[in-house]
Coordinates of C-alpha atoms in Angstrom, one line a residue:
Chain A
M731 CA 31.5 -17.2 -20.5
N732 CA 27.9 -17.8 -21.4
N733 CA 27.5 -19.3 -17.9
R734 CA 28.7 -16.1 -16.3
R735 CA 26.3 -14.0 -18.3
F736 CA 23.4 -16.2 -17.4
L737 CA 24.3 -16.0 -13.7
F738 CA 24.6 -12.2 -13.9
W739 CA 21.3 -11.6 -15.6
T740 CA 19.3 -14.0 -13.4
L741 CA 20.7 -12.9 -10.1
T742 CA 21.4 -9.2 -10.4
P743 CA 17.9 -7.7 -11.2
G744 CA 16.1 -9.4 -8.3
F745 CA 18.9 -8.9 -5.7
A746 CA 19.5 -5.3 -6.9
V747 CA 15.9 -4.4 -6.3
L748 CA 15.9 -6.0 -2.9
A749 CA 19.1 -4.4 -1.9
I750 CA 18.1 -0.9 -3.1
L751 CA 14.7 -1.0 -1.3
A752 CA 16.2 -2.4 1.9
L753 CA 19.0 0.2 1.8
I754 CA 16.5 3.0 1.2
S755 CA 14.4 2.1 4.2
I756 CA 17.2 1.4 6.6
A757 CA 19.3 4.4 5.6
G758 CA 16.1 6.5 5.6
A759 CA 15.1 5.4 9.0
L760 CA 18.6 5.9 10.4
Y761 CA 18.8 9.4 8.9
F762 CA 15.4 10.6 10.2
S763 CA 16.0 9.1 13.6
V764 CA 18.7 11.7 14.3
M765 CA 16.6 14.6 12.9
D766 CA 13.6 16.2 14.4
R767 CA 11.4 15.8 11.3
S768 CA 7.6 15.9 11.7
L769 CA 5.0 15.8 9.0
R770 CA 3.5 19.0 10.3
Y771 CA 6.5 21.2 9.4
P772 CA 8.5 21.1 6.2
D773 CA 11.9 21.9 7.7
Y774 CA 13.9 19.8 10.1
H775 CA 17.3 19.9 11.8
F776 CA 19.9 17.6 13.2
A777 CA 18.9 16.4 16.7
G778 CA 21.6 13.9 17.5
L779 CA 20.5 11.1 19.8
Y780 CA 17.7 13.1 21.3
N781 CA 15.0 10.8 20.0
Y782 CA 16.7 7.7 21.3
Q783 CA 17.2 9.3 24.7
R784 CA 13.6 10.2 24.9
L785 CA 12.6 6.7 24.0
L786 CA 14.4 5.2 26.9
S787 CA 12.4 7.3 29.3
D788 CA 9.1 7.0 27.5
R789 CA 6.9 4.7 29.6
R790 CA 4.6 4.1 26.7
F791 CA 7.5 2.8 24.7
L792 CA 8.7 0.5 27.5
N793 CA 5.1 -0.7 27.9
A794 CA 5.0 -1.5 24.1
L795 CA 8.3 -3.3 24.4
Q796 CA 7.0 -5.5 27.1
I797 CA 3.8 -6.2 25.3
S798 CA 5.6 -7.1 22.1
A799 CA 7.8 -9.6 24.1
T800 CA 4.8 -11.1 25.7
W801 CA 3.0 -11.4 22.4
E802 CA 6.0 -13.1 20.8
I803 CA 6.3 -15.7 23.6
V804 CA 2.6 -16.4 23.9
T805 CA 2.0 -16.8 20.2
V806 CA 5.1 -18.8 19.4
V807 CA 4.8 -21.2 22.4
G808 CA 1.1 -21.4 22.0
S809 CA 1.1 -22.3 18.3
L810 CA 3.8 -24.9 18.8
V811 CA 2.2 -26.6 21.8
V812 CA -1.2 -26.7 20.0
A813 CA 0.5 -28.1 16.9
T814 CA 2.5 -30.8 18.8
L815 CA -0.4 -32.1 20.8
L816 CA -2.9 -32.1 18.0
S817 CA -0.6 -33.6 15.4
V818 CA 0.4 -36.4 17.7
L819 CA -3.3 -37.0 18.6
I820 CA -4.3 -37.2 14.9
F821 CA -1.3 -39.3 14.1
E822 CA -2.2 -41.8 16.8
T823 CA -6.0 -41.9 16.5
V824 CA -7.0 -41.1 12.9
K825 CA -5.8 -43.9 10.6
S826 CA -8.1 -43.3 7.7
F827 CA -6.4 -41.4 4.9
W828 CA -9.5 -39.6 3.9
L829 CA -10.5 -38.5 7.4
R830 CA -6.9 -37.2 7.9
N831 CA -7.1 -35.2 4.7
L832 CA -10.4 -33.8 5.7
I833 CA -9.1 -32.7 9.1
C834 CA -6.1 -31.1 7.4
F835 CA -8.3 -29.1 5.1
A836 CA -10.4 -27.8 8.0
F837 CA -7.2 -26.9 9.8
L838 CA -5.7 -25.1 6.8
A839 CA -8.7 -22.8 6.3
P840 CA -8.0 -20.3 9.2
V841 CA -4.4 -19.5 8.1
L842 CA -5.5 -18.6 4.6
L843 CA -7.9 -15.9 5.9
P844 CA -6.6 -12.4 5.6
R845 CA -5.6 -11.1 9.0
V846 CA -8.1 -8.3 8.7
A847 CA -10.8 -10.8 8.0
A848 CA -9.8 -13.0 10.9
A849 CA -9.8 -10.0 13.1
F850 CA -13.4 -9.1 12.1
I851 CA -14.6 -12.6 12.4
W852 CA -13.4 -12.9 16.0
R853 CA -14.4 -9.4 17.0
F854 CA -17.9 -10.5 16.0
L855 CA -17.6 -13.7 18.0
Y856 CA -16.2 -12.0 21.0
S857 CA -18.8 -9.3 21.1
P858 CA -20.4 -9.1 24.6
S859 CA -23.9 -8.4 23.4
L860 CA -24.3 -10.4 20.2
G861 CA -21.3 -12.7 20.0
L862 CA -21.5 -16.5 19.7
I863 CA -18.9 -17.1 22.4
N864 CA -20.7 -15.0 25.0
Y865 CA -23.9 -16.7 24.1
L866 CA -22.3 -20.1 24.8
A867 CA -20.8 -18.8 28.0
S868 CA -24.2 -17.5 29.1
L869 CA -25.7 -21.0 28.5
L870 CA -23.0 -22.3 30.9
G871 CA -23.9 -19.6 33.4
F872 CA -21.1 -17.1 32.9
G873 CA -22.0 -13.4 32.6
P874 CA -21.0 -11.6 29.4
V875 CA -17.2 -11.5 29.3
E876 CA -15.6 -8.3 27.8
F877 CA -12.9 -10.2 25.9
L878 CA -11.5 -7.2 24.1
A879 CA -12.5 -4.4 26.5
N880 CA -11.0 -5.9 29.6
P881 CA -7.3 -4.8 29.8
S882 CA -6.2 -8.1 31.4
L883 CA -7.9 -10.3 28.9
A884 CA -7.5 -8.3 25.7
L885 CA -4.0 -9.4 24.7
M886 CA -4.8 -13.1 25.4
S887 CA -8.0 -12.8 23.4
V888 CA -6.1 -11.5 20.4
A889 CA -3.4 -14.1 20.8
I890 CA -6.0 -16.9 20.7
V891 CA -7.0 -15.7 17.2
D892 CA -3.3 -15.8 16.2
I893 CA -2.9 -19.4 17.6
W894 CA -6.2 -20.3 15.9
Q895 CA -4.6 -19.4 12.6
W896 CA -1.0 -20.6 13.1
G897 CA -1.4 -23.4 15.6
L898 CA -3.8 -25.3 13.4
F899 CA -1.7 -24.6 10.3
F900 CA 1.4 -26.0 12.1
T901 CA -0.6 -29.0 13.1
V902 CA -0.9 -30.0 9.5
I903 CA 2.8 -29.5 8.9
M904 CA 3.8 -31.4 12.0
L905 CA 1.4 -34.2 11.0
K906 CA 3.1 -34.4 7.5
L907 CA 6.5 -34.4 9.2
L908 CA 5.5 -37.3 11.5
E909 CA 4.3 -39.2 8.5
T910 CA 7.7 -38.9 6.8
L911 CA 9.6 -40.4 9.7
P912 CA 11.0 -43.9 9.3
K913 CA 8.9 -46.5 11.1
D914 CA 11.7 -48.7 12.5
P915 CA 12.6 -46.6 15.7
I916 CA 8.9 -46.4 16.6
E917 CA 8.4 -50.1 16.2
A918 CA 11.5 -50.8 18.2
A919 CA 10.2 -48.6 21.0
Q920 CA 6.8 -50.4 20.9
L921 CA 8.7 -53.7 21.3
D922 CA 10.2 -52.3 24.4
N923 CA 6.7 -51.7 25.7
A924 CA 7.0 -47.9 25.6
K925 CA 3.8 -46.0 26.2
T926 CA 2.5 -43.9 23.3
W927 CA 3.4 -40.6 24.9
E928 CA 6.8 -41.9 25.7
I929 CA 7.4 -42.9 22.1
H930 CA 6.6 -39.3 21.0
A931 CA 8.4 -37.5 23.8
F932 CA 11.6 -39.5 23.5
V933 CA 11.7 -40.8 19.9
T934 CA 9.7 -39.0 17.3
L935 CA 9.7 -35.4 18.5
P936 CA 13.5 -35.4 19.1
M937 CA 13.9 -36.7 15.6
L938 CA 11.9 -33.6 14.4
K939 CA 14.0 -31.2 16.4
A940 CA 15.4 -29.3 13.5
P941 CA 12.1 -28.7 11.6
I942 CA 10.4 -27.8 14.8
I943 CA 13.0 -25.1 15.5
S944 CA 12.6 -23.7 12.0
L945 CA 8.8 -23.6 12.5
A946 CA 9.4 -21.7 15.7
L947 CA 11.6 -19.2 13.8
V948 CA 9.0 -18.8 11.1
K949 CA 6.4 -18.2 13.7
A950 CA 8.5 -15.7 15.6
V951 CA 9.1 -13.8 12.4
E952 CA 5.4 -13.8 11.4
S953 CA 4.4 -12.8 15.0
L954 CA 6.3 -9.6 14.5
R955 CA 3.7 -8.8 11.7
S956 CA 0.6 -8.8 13.8
F957 CA -0.1 -5.2 13.3
D958 CA -3.2 -5.9 11.2
L959 CA -4.8 -8.3 13.7
I960 CA -4.3 -6.0 16.7
Y961 CA -5.1 -2.9 14.8
V962 CA -8.5 -4.1 13.7
M963 CA -9.4 -6.0 16.9
T964 CA -8.4 -3.5 19.6
G965 CA -6.5 -0.7 18.0
G966 CA -3.9 -1.1 20.7
G967 CA -6.5 -0.6 23.5
P968 CA -8.1 -0.7 25.9
G969 CA -5.7 2.1 27.0
T970 CA -2.3 0.7 25.8
A971 CA -3.0 -2.9 26.9
T972 CA -2.4 -4.4 23.5
E973 CA -0.2 -1.7 22.0
T974 CA 2.9 -3.5 20.5
L975 CA 5.9 -1.7 19.2
D976 CA 4.7 -1.5 15.6
L977 CA 1.3 -0.1 16.7
Y978 CA 3.0 2.5 18.8
A979 CA 5.4 3.4 16.0
Y980 CA 2.4 3.7 13.7
Q981 CA 0.5 5.9 16.2
A982 CA 3.4 8.1 16.8
G983 CA 4.6 8.4 13.2
I984 CA 1.4 8.6 11.3
N985 CA -1.6 9.2 13.5
L986 CA -0.4 11.6 16.2
G987 CA 0.9 14.5 14.2
G988 CA 3.4 12.4 12.2
R989 CA 6.4 12.5 14.5
I990 CA 8.4 10.8 11.8
S991 CA 11.8 11.1 13.5
Y992 CA 10.5 9.7 16.8
A993 CA 8.9 6.7 15.0
S994 CA 12.1 6.2 13.0
A995 CA 14.2 5.9 16.1
M996 CA 11.6 3.4 17.4
S997 CA 11.7 1.3 14.3
I998 CA 15.5 1.4 14.2
L999 CA 15.6 0.0 17.8
L1000 CA 13.1 -2.6 16.8
L1001 CA 15.1 -3.5 13.7
V1002 CA 18.4 -3.8 15.7
L1003 CA 16.7 -5.9 18.4
T1004 CA 15.0 -8.4 15.9
T1005 CA 18.1 -8.7 13.7
I1006 CA 20.3 -9.6 16.7
V1007 CA 17.9 -12.1 18.1
F1008 CA 17.1 -13.8 14.8
T1009 CA 20.7 -13.9 13.6
L1010 CA 21.6 -15.6 16.8
I1011 CA 18.7 -18.1 16.4
W1012 CA 19.6 -18.7 12.7
R1013 CA 23.2 -19.4 13.6
G1014 CA 22.0 -21.8 16.3
I1015 CA 19.7 -23.6 13.9
R1016 CA 22.5 -24.2 11.4
K1017 CA 24.8 -25.4 14.0
W1018 CA 22.2 -27.7 15.5
S1019 CA 20.8 -29.2 12.3
V1020 CA 24.1 -30.0 10.7
Chain B
M959 CA -12.7 -50.6 28.1
V960 CA -10.1 -48.0 29.0
R961 CA -9.0 -48.1 25.3
L962 CA -12.6 -47.5 24.1
I963 CA -13.0 -44.5 26.4
R964 CA -9.6 -43.1 25.3
S965 CA -10.3 -43.4 21.6
S966 CA -13.7 -41.9 21.9
L967 CA -12.3 -39.0 24.0
A968 CA -9.8 -38.5 21.2
S969 CA -12.5 -38.3 18.6
V970 CA -14.4 -35.8 20.8
V971 CA -11.3 -33.6 21.1
L972 CA -10.7 -33.8 17.3
A973 CA -14.3 -33.1 16.4
L974 CA -14.2 -30.1 18.8
M975 CA -11.0 -28.8 17.1
V976 CA -12.5 -29.1 13.6
F977 CA -15.6 -27.3 15.0
I978 CA -13.3 -24.5 16.4
A979 CA -11.4 -24.3 13.1
L980 CA -14.5 -23.9 10.9
T981 CA -17.3 -22.4 13.0
P982 CA -16.0 -18.9 13.0
I983 CA -15.7 -18.9 9.2
L984 CA -19.1 -20.5 8.7
W985 CA -20.8 -18.2 11.2
T986 CA -19.4 -15.2 9.3
I987 CA -20.7 -16.5 6.0
L988 CA -24.1 -17.1 7.7
G989 CA -24.0 -13.6 9.1
A990 CA -23.4 -12.1 5.7
F991 CA -26.8 -13.2 4.6
K992 CA -28.6 -11.9 7.7
R993 CA -30.5 -8.7 8.2
L994 CA -29.3 -6.5 11.0
K995 CA -32.4 -7.3 13.1
D996 CA -31.4 -11.0 12.9
I997 CA -27.9 -10.2 14.1
V998 CA -28.5 -7.7 16.9
I999 CA -30.3 -10.1 19.2
P1000 CA -29.1 -11.7 22.4
V1001 CA -29.9 -15.3 21.2
P1002 CA -28.0 -16.2 18.0
K1003 CA -30.2 -17.4 15.2
L1004 CA -29.3 -20.4 13.1
F1005 CA -32.5 -20.1 10.9
F1006 CA -33.6 -16.9 9.4
S1007 CA -34.9 -15.6 6.1
P1008 CA -31.7 -14.9 4.1
T1009 CA -31.1 -11.7 2.3
L1010 CA -28.6 -10.4 -0.3
E1011 CA -29.0 -6.8 0.9
N1012 CA -25.5 -6.8 2.5
F1013 CA -23.8 -7.9 -0.7
V1014 CA -25.8 -5.3 -2.7
T1015 CA -24.8 -2.6 -0.2
I1016 CA -21.1 -3.6 -0.6
L1017 CA -21.0 -3.9 -4.3
Q1018 CA -22.8 -0.6 -4.7
N1019 CA -20.3 1.1 -2.4
P1020 CA -17.8 2.8 -4.7
S1021 CA -14.9 2.6 -2.2
I1022 CA -15.2 -1.2 -1.9
R1023 CA -15.4 -1.6 -5.7
Q1024 CA -12.4 0.6 -6.1
G1025 CA -10.6 -1.2 -3.3
L1026 CA -11.2 -4.5 -5.1
G1027 CA -9.8 -3.0 -8.3
H1028 CA -6.8 -1.5 -6.5
S1029 CA -6.1 -4.8 -4.8
V1030 CA -6.1 -6.7 -8.0
I1031 CA -3.8 -4.3 -9.7
V1032 CA -1.3 -3.9 -6.9
V1033 CA -1.2 -7.6 -5.9
G1034 CA -1.2 -8.8 -9.5
A1035 CA 1.6 -6.5 -10.6
S1036 CA 3.8 -7.1 -7.5
V1037 CA 3.4 -10.9 -7.7
I1038 CA 4.2 -11.0 -11.5
I1039 CA 7.2 -8.8 -11.2
G1040 CA 8.3 -10.7 -8.1
A1041 CA 8.1 -14.0 -10.1
L1042 CA 9.9 -12.6 -13.1
L1043 CA 12.8 -11.4 -11.0
G1044 CA 12.7 -14.0 -8.2
V1045 CA 12.3 -17.3 -10.0
P1046 CA 15.4 -17.0 -12.2
A1047 CA 17.4 -15.7 -9.3
A1048 CA 16.2 -18.7 -7.2
Y1049 CA 17.3 -21.1 -10.0
S1050 CA 20.8 -19.7 -10.2
L1051 CA 21.0 -19.7 -6.4
A1052 CA 20.0 -23.4 -6.3
R1053 CA 22.2 -24.6 -9.1
H1054 CA 25.1 -22.3 -9.8
V1055 CA 26.0 -20.4 -6.7
R1056 CA 28.1 -22.2 -4.1
T1057 CA 30.2 -20.0 -1.8
L1058 CA 27.8 -17.2 -1.4
K1059 CA 24.6 -19.3 -1.4
G1060 CA 24.1 -19.3 2.4
D1061 CA 24.8 -15.6 2.7
L1062 CA 22.4 -14.7 -0.1
Q1063 CA 19.7 -16.9 1.3
F1064 CA 20.2 -15.3 4.8
F1065 CA 19.9 -11.8 3.2
V1066 CA 16.6 -12.8 1.6
L1067 CA 15.3 -14.2 4.9
S1068 CA 16.5 -11.2 6.9
L1069 CA 14.3 -8.9 4.8
R1070 CA 11.4 -10.8 6.4
F1071 CA 12.8 -9.7 9.9
M1072 CA 12.4 -6.1 9.0
P1073 CA 9.5 -4.6 10.9
P1074 CA 7.0 -3.3 8.3
V1075 CA 6.9 0.1 10.2
A1076 CA 10.7 0.4 9.6
I1077 CA 9.9 0.2 5.8
A1078 CA 6.8 2.3 5.9
I1079 CA 8.1 5.5 7.7
P1080 CA 11.1 6.3 5.5
F1081 CA 9.1 5.6 2.4
I1082 CA 6.3 8.0 3.5
V1083 CA 8.8 10.9 3.5
L1084 CA 10.5 9.7 0.3
Y1085 CA 7.1 9.3 -1.5
L1086 CA 5.9 12.7 -0.3
D1087 CA 9.0 14.3 -1.8
L1088 CA 8.8 12.3 -5.1
G1089 CA 5.0 12.6 -5.5
L1090 CA 4.5 8.9 -5.2
Y1091 CA 2.5 9.1 -2.0
D1092 CA -1.0 7.6 -2.4
T1093 CA -0.1 6.0 -5.7
L1094 CA -0.5 2.4 -6.6
A1095 CA 3.0 2.4 -8.3
G1096 CA 4.6 3.4 -5.0
L1097 CA 2.8 0.6 -3.2
I1098 CA 3.7 -2.0 -5.8
L1099 CA 7.4 -0.9 -5.5
V1100 CA 7.4 -1.5 -1.7
Y1101 CA 5.5 -4.8 -2.1
L1102 CA 8.4 -6.0 -4.3
V1103 CA 10.5 -6.5 -1.1
T1104 CA 7.9 -9.0 0.1
T1105 CA 7.2 -10.7 -3.3
I1106 CA 10.8 -11.1 -4.6
S1107 CA 12.2 -12.3 -1.3
T1108 CA 9.3 -14.8 -0.7
V1109 CA 9.5 -16.1 -4.2
I1110 CA 13.3 -16.6 -3.9
W1111 CA 13.0 -18.2 -0.5
L1112 CA 10.4 -20.7 -1.5
S1113 CA 11.7 -21.4 -5.1
V1114 CA 15.2 -22.4 -4.1
P1115 CA 14.1 -25.7 -2.6
A1116 CA 11.7 -26.3 -5.5
F1117 CA 14.6 -26.1 -8.0
E1118 CA 16.8 -28.2 -5.7
R1119 CA 14.3 -31.0 -6.0
V1120 CA 14.7 -31.2 -9.8
P1121 CA 16.8 -34.2 -10.6
K1122 CA 20.3 -33.1 -11.4
E1123 CA 20.8 -35.9 -14.0
I1124 CA 18.2 -34.3 -16.4
E1125 CA 20.0 -31.0 -16.4
E1126 CA 23.4 -32.7 -16.7
A1127 CA 22.1 -34.7 -19.7
A1128 CA 20.8 -31.6 -21.3
A1129 CA 24.2 -29.9 -20.8
M1130 CA 25.9 -32.8 -22.4
E1131 CA 23.7 -32.3 -25.4
G1132 CA 25.0 -28.8 -25.7
C1133 CA 22.2 -26.8 -24.2
G1134 CA 23.3 -23.5 -22.7
P1135 CA 22.3 -22.6 -19.1
G1136 CA 19.4 -20.4 -20.2
E1137 CA 18.0 -23.2 -22.3
I1138 CA 18.3 -25.8 -19.5
F1139 CA 16.5 -23.4 -17.2
L1140 CA 13.6 -22.6 -19.5
K1141 CA 13.1 -26.0 -21.2
F1142 CA 13.9 -28.4 -18.4
A1143 CA 14.2 -27.0 -14.8
L1144 CA 11.3 -24.6 -15.1
P1145 CA 8.6 -27.1 -16.4
I1146 CA 9.7 -29.8 -13.9
A1147 CA 9.7 -27.4 -10.9
M1148 CA 6.4 -25.7 -12.1
P1149 CA 4.0 -27.3 -9.6
S1150 CA 6.0 -26.3 -6.5
L1151 CA 6.7 -22.9 -8.0
F1152 CA 3.0 -22.4 -8.5
G1153 CA 2.5 -23.1 -4.8
A1154 CA 5.2 -20.6 -3.9
L1155 CA 3.5 -17.9 -6.0
V1156 CA 0.2 -18.6 -4.4
F1157 CA 1.7 -18.2 -1.0
T1158 CA 3.2 -14.9 -2.1
F1159 CA -0.1 -13.8 -3.5
V1160 CA -1.8 -14.6 -0.1
L1161 CA 0.8 -12.6 1.8
V1162 CA 0.4 -9.4 -0.2
W1163 CA -3.4 -9.8 -0.7
N1164 CA -3.7 -9.7 3.1
E1165 CA -1.2 -6.9 3.7
L1166 CA -2.6 -3.9 5.7
L1167 CA 0.1 -1.7 7.3
L1168 CA 2.0 -0.6 4.2
A1169 CA -1.2 -0.1 2.2
L1170 CA -2.6 1.9 5.1
T1171 CA 0.4 4.2 5.5
L1172 CA 1.6 4.6 1.9
A1173 CA -1.6 4.6 -0.2
A1174 CA -4.6 5.3 2.1
G1175 CA -6.0 7.6 -0.7
N1176 CA -6.0 4.7 -3.1
A1177 CA -7.0 2.1 -0.6
T1178 CA -6.7 -1.6 -1.2
L1179 CA -9.4 -4.0 0.0
P1180 CA -7.9 -4.7 3.5
V1181 CA -7.7 -0.9 4.1
V1182 CA -11.3 -0.4 3.0
A1183 CA -12.5 -3.3 5.1
A1184 CA -10.6 -2.1 8.2
S1185 CA -12.2 1.3 7.8
I1186 CA -15.8 0.0 7.7
T1187 CA -15.9 -0.3 11.5
S1188 CA -15.6 3.4 11.9
L1189 CA -18.7 4.2 9.9
G1190 CA -20.5 5.9 12.7
K1191 CA -22.0 4.5 15.9
E1192 CA -24.2 1.7 14.6
V1193 CA -21.9 -1.1 13.6
P1194 CA -23.2 -2.5 10.3
W1195 CA -22.4 -6.1 11.3
G1196 CA -24.1 -7.7 8.3
V1197 CA -22.1 -5.5 5.9
I1198 CA -18.9 -6.2 7.8
N1199 CA -19.6 -9.9 7.5
A1200 CA -20.3 -9.7 3.8
S1201 CA -17.1 -7.7 3.1
T1202 CA -15.2 -10.2 5.2
V1203 CA -16.6 -13.0 2.9
I1204 CA -15.5 -11.1 -0.2
L1205 CA -12.0 -10.5 1.3
V1206 CA -11.7 -14.2 2.2
I1207 CA -12.8 -15.8 -1.1
P1208 CA -9.6 -15.3 -3.2
P1209 CA -7.2 -16.9 -0.6
L1210 CA -9.6 -19.7 0.3
V1211 CA -9.9 -20.8 -3.3
F1212 CA -6.2 -21.9 -3.0
I1213 CA -6.7 -24.2 -0.1
G1214 CA -6.3 -27.3 -2.2
L1215 CA -3.1 -25.9 -3.8
L1216 CA -1.6 -25.1 -0.4
M1217 CA -2.3 -28.7 0.7
S1218 CA -0.5 -30.2 -2.3
F1219 CA 2.3 -27.7 -1.8
I1220 CA 2.8 -28.8 1.7
N1221 CA 2.7 -32.4 0.6
G1222 CA 5.3 -31.7 -2.0
M1223 CA 7.7 -29.8 0.3
M1224 CA 7.6 -32.6 2.9
K1225 CA 8.7 -35.3 0.5
P1226 CA 12.4 -36.0 0.9
A1227 CA 14.4 -34.2 -1.7
R1228 CA 15.9 -36.4 -4.5
R1229 CA 19.6 -36.0 -4.8

């Protein structure tokens, strides 16, 4: 009996708060998405699926969808590639414990920076007239590059900041994972005269399959929350070149006259999309790692 | 010979990566001590006469001082409440729940899938109606979604690492579940739990979107910092650098802790 009461009092408060808050936001967003509520007028009426219909023919929305997808792919793949290459490099070349720890400390620093701070730091570095990067580029003979004002470079320039934070962080985690692996399979492969890259490509990295997939999932979830980075660095511009879905929803729902209902419909579509994709991935991970 | 070239190439690459990791941060710290005339020049200066002007400007700016205060209140309250509700729940989840454990953990994780805009927009309307708009209490309430779920998510493995034998022995001695939790599991898991709390702290300390949409009138530090850029035409780069440094200090203090947390999580769990 005592056991049951303990269980009830430990689990209920936390999960109740979570459930209520989640329910309020989802139910609220669903409700407003079928209304025509805007912050400018106090009254609103039922509008059916009008908002959703308009979304599907809204070119700015389709553009944002495409940019969000590009952003997800570039940052997830970029972070994992950087982390894999660097962690293997450190694992193979740096044998001193202290040096390894020192490198890890340096690589952990960027991810701890608030996104707003990271955004400012890099805006300063990217600046065409007084930034460090353009100064270095000019030493090498390149003209000033408009990293953030050039529509075809802007998204990649912001993605580099994200990879700077997460790729280096994942390097540390992957290095720790490599260190925990048993030595026997690696030694066996060395006896077979396998080259170093072959050992990692065919022995160690396949052994780390499950944790690497979880890292990808974590990164994919975190990449969805890049509003702060993009908002401070480009504000979605130039034009709409870096406008992801959450930026557009923010602009529509809060900045441009508060079209609450339209933004709600957008966030519901975003929610449905991410839930479907991540639930499938989560199922896949559990099947794979068992 | 080939070996030598290869290993020195590797050192160069690694040195370059450490340089890339740290230079942006160090450059910003340097910039925080520069006068504007030392910043707005085509050739970057490594040596200059340092000044504290920028920090004075910032600390005298009422909105930044208030932002700091608001951040401390909001982040402090939401992390403490998150820990009080999340840690016990995580313990029960780790030790006592069997059939529903996977589902409950997925529910907690799925809250992280929710786009922040999807949380923000309904709460704007709700808070406008309830009079909670632009209040710190409203922001704390919304942040609980992040803090409780992150605390639960990270604490479950921490409790799973506590050796079961200790708890079983305590139960044999006649300790109730509450006593076992408080006297045995909690102290043993404390170091990892602390890491989880620090991670949660960093997440909400850095949060911008919800703070910007729900409490712009009582802005937290990230919101204030984000608004500095739009202070007119002349960009006060020195001041921006200084405020970035102030924003960065609290999370960076925890770098050692994060390191030991990662080390702890990577050790194979004892069963």
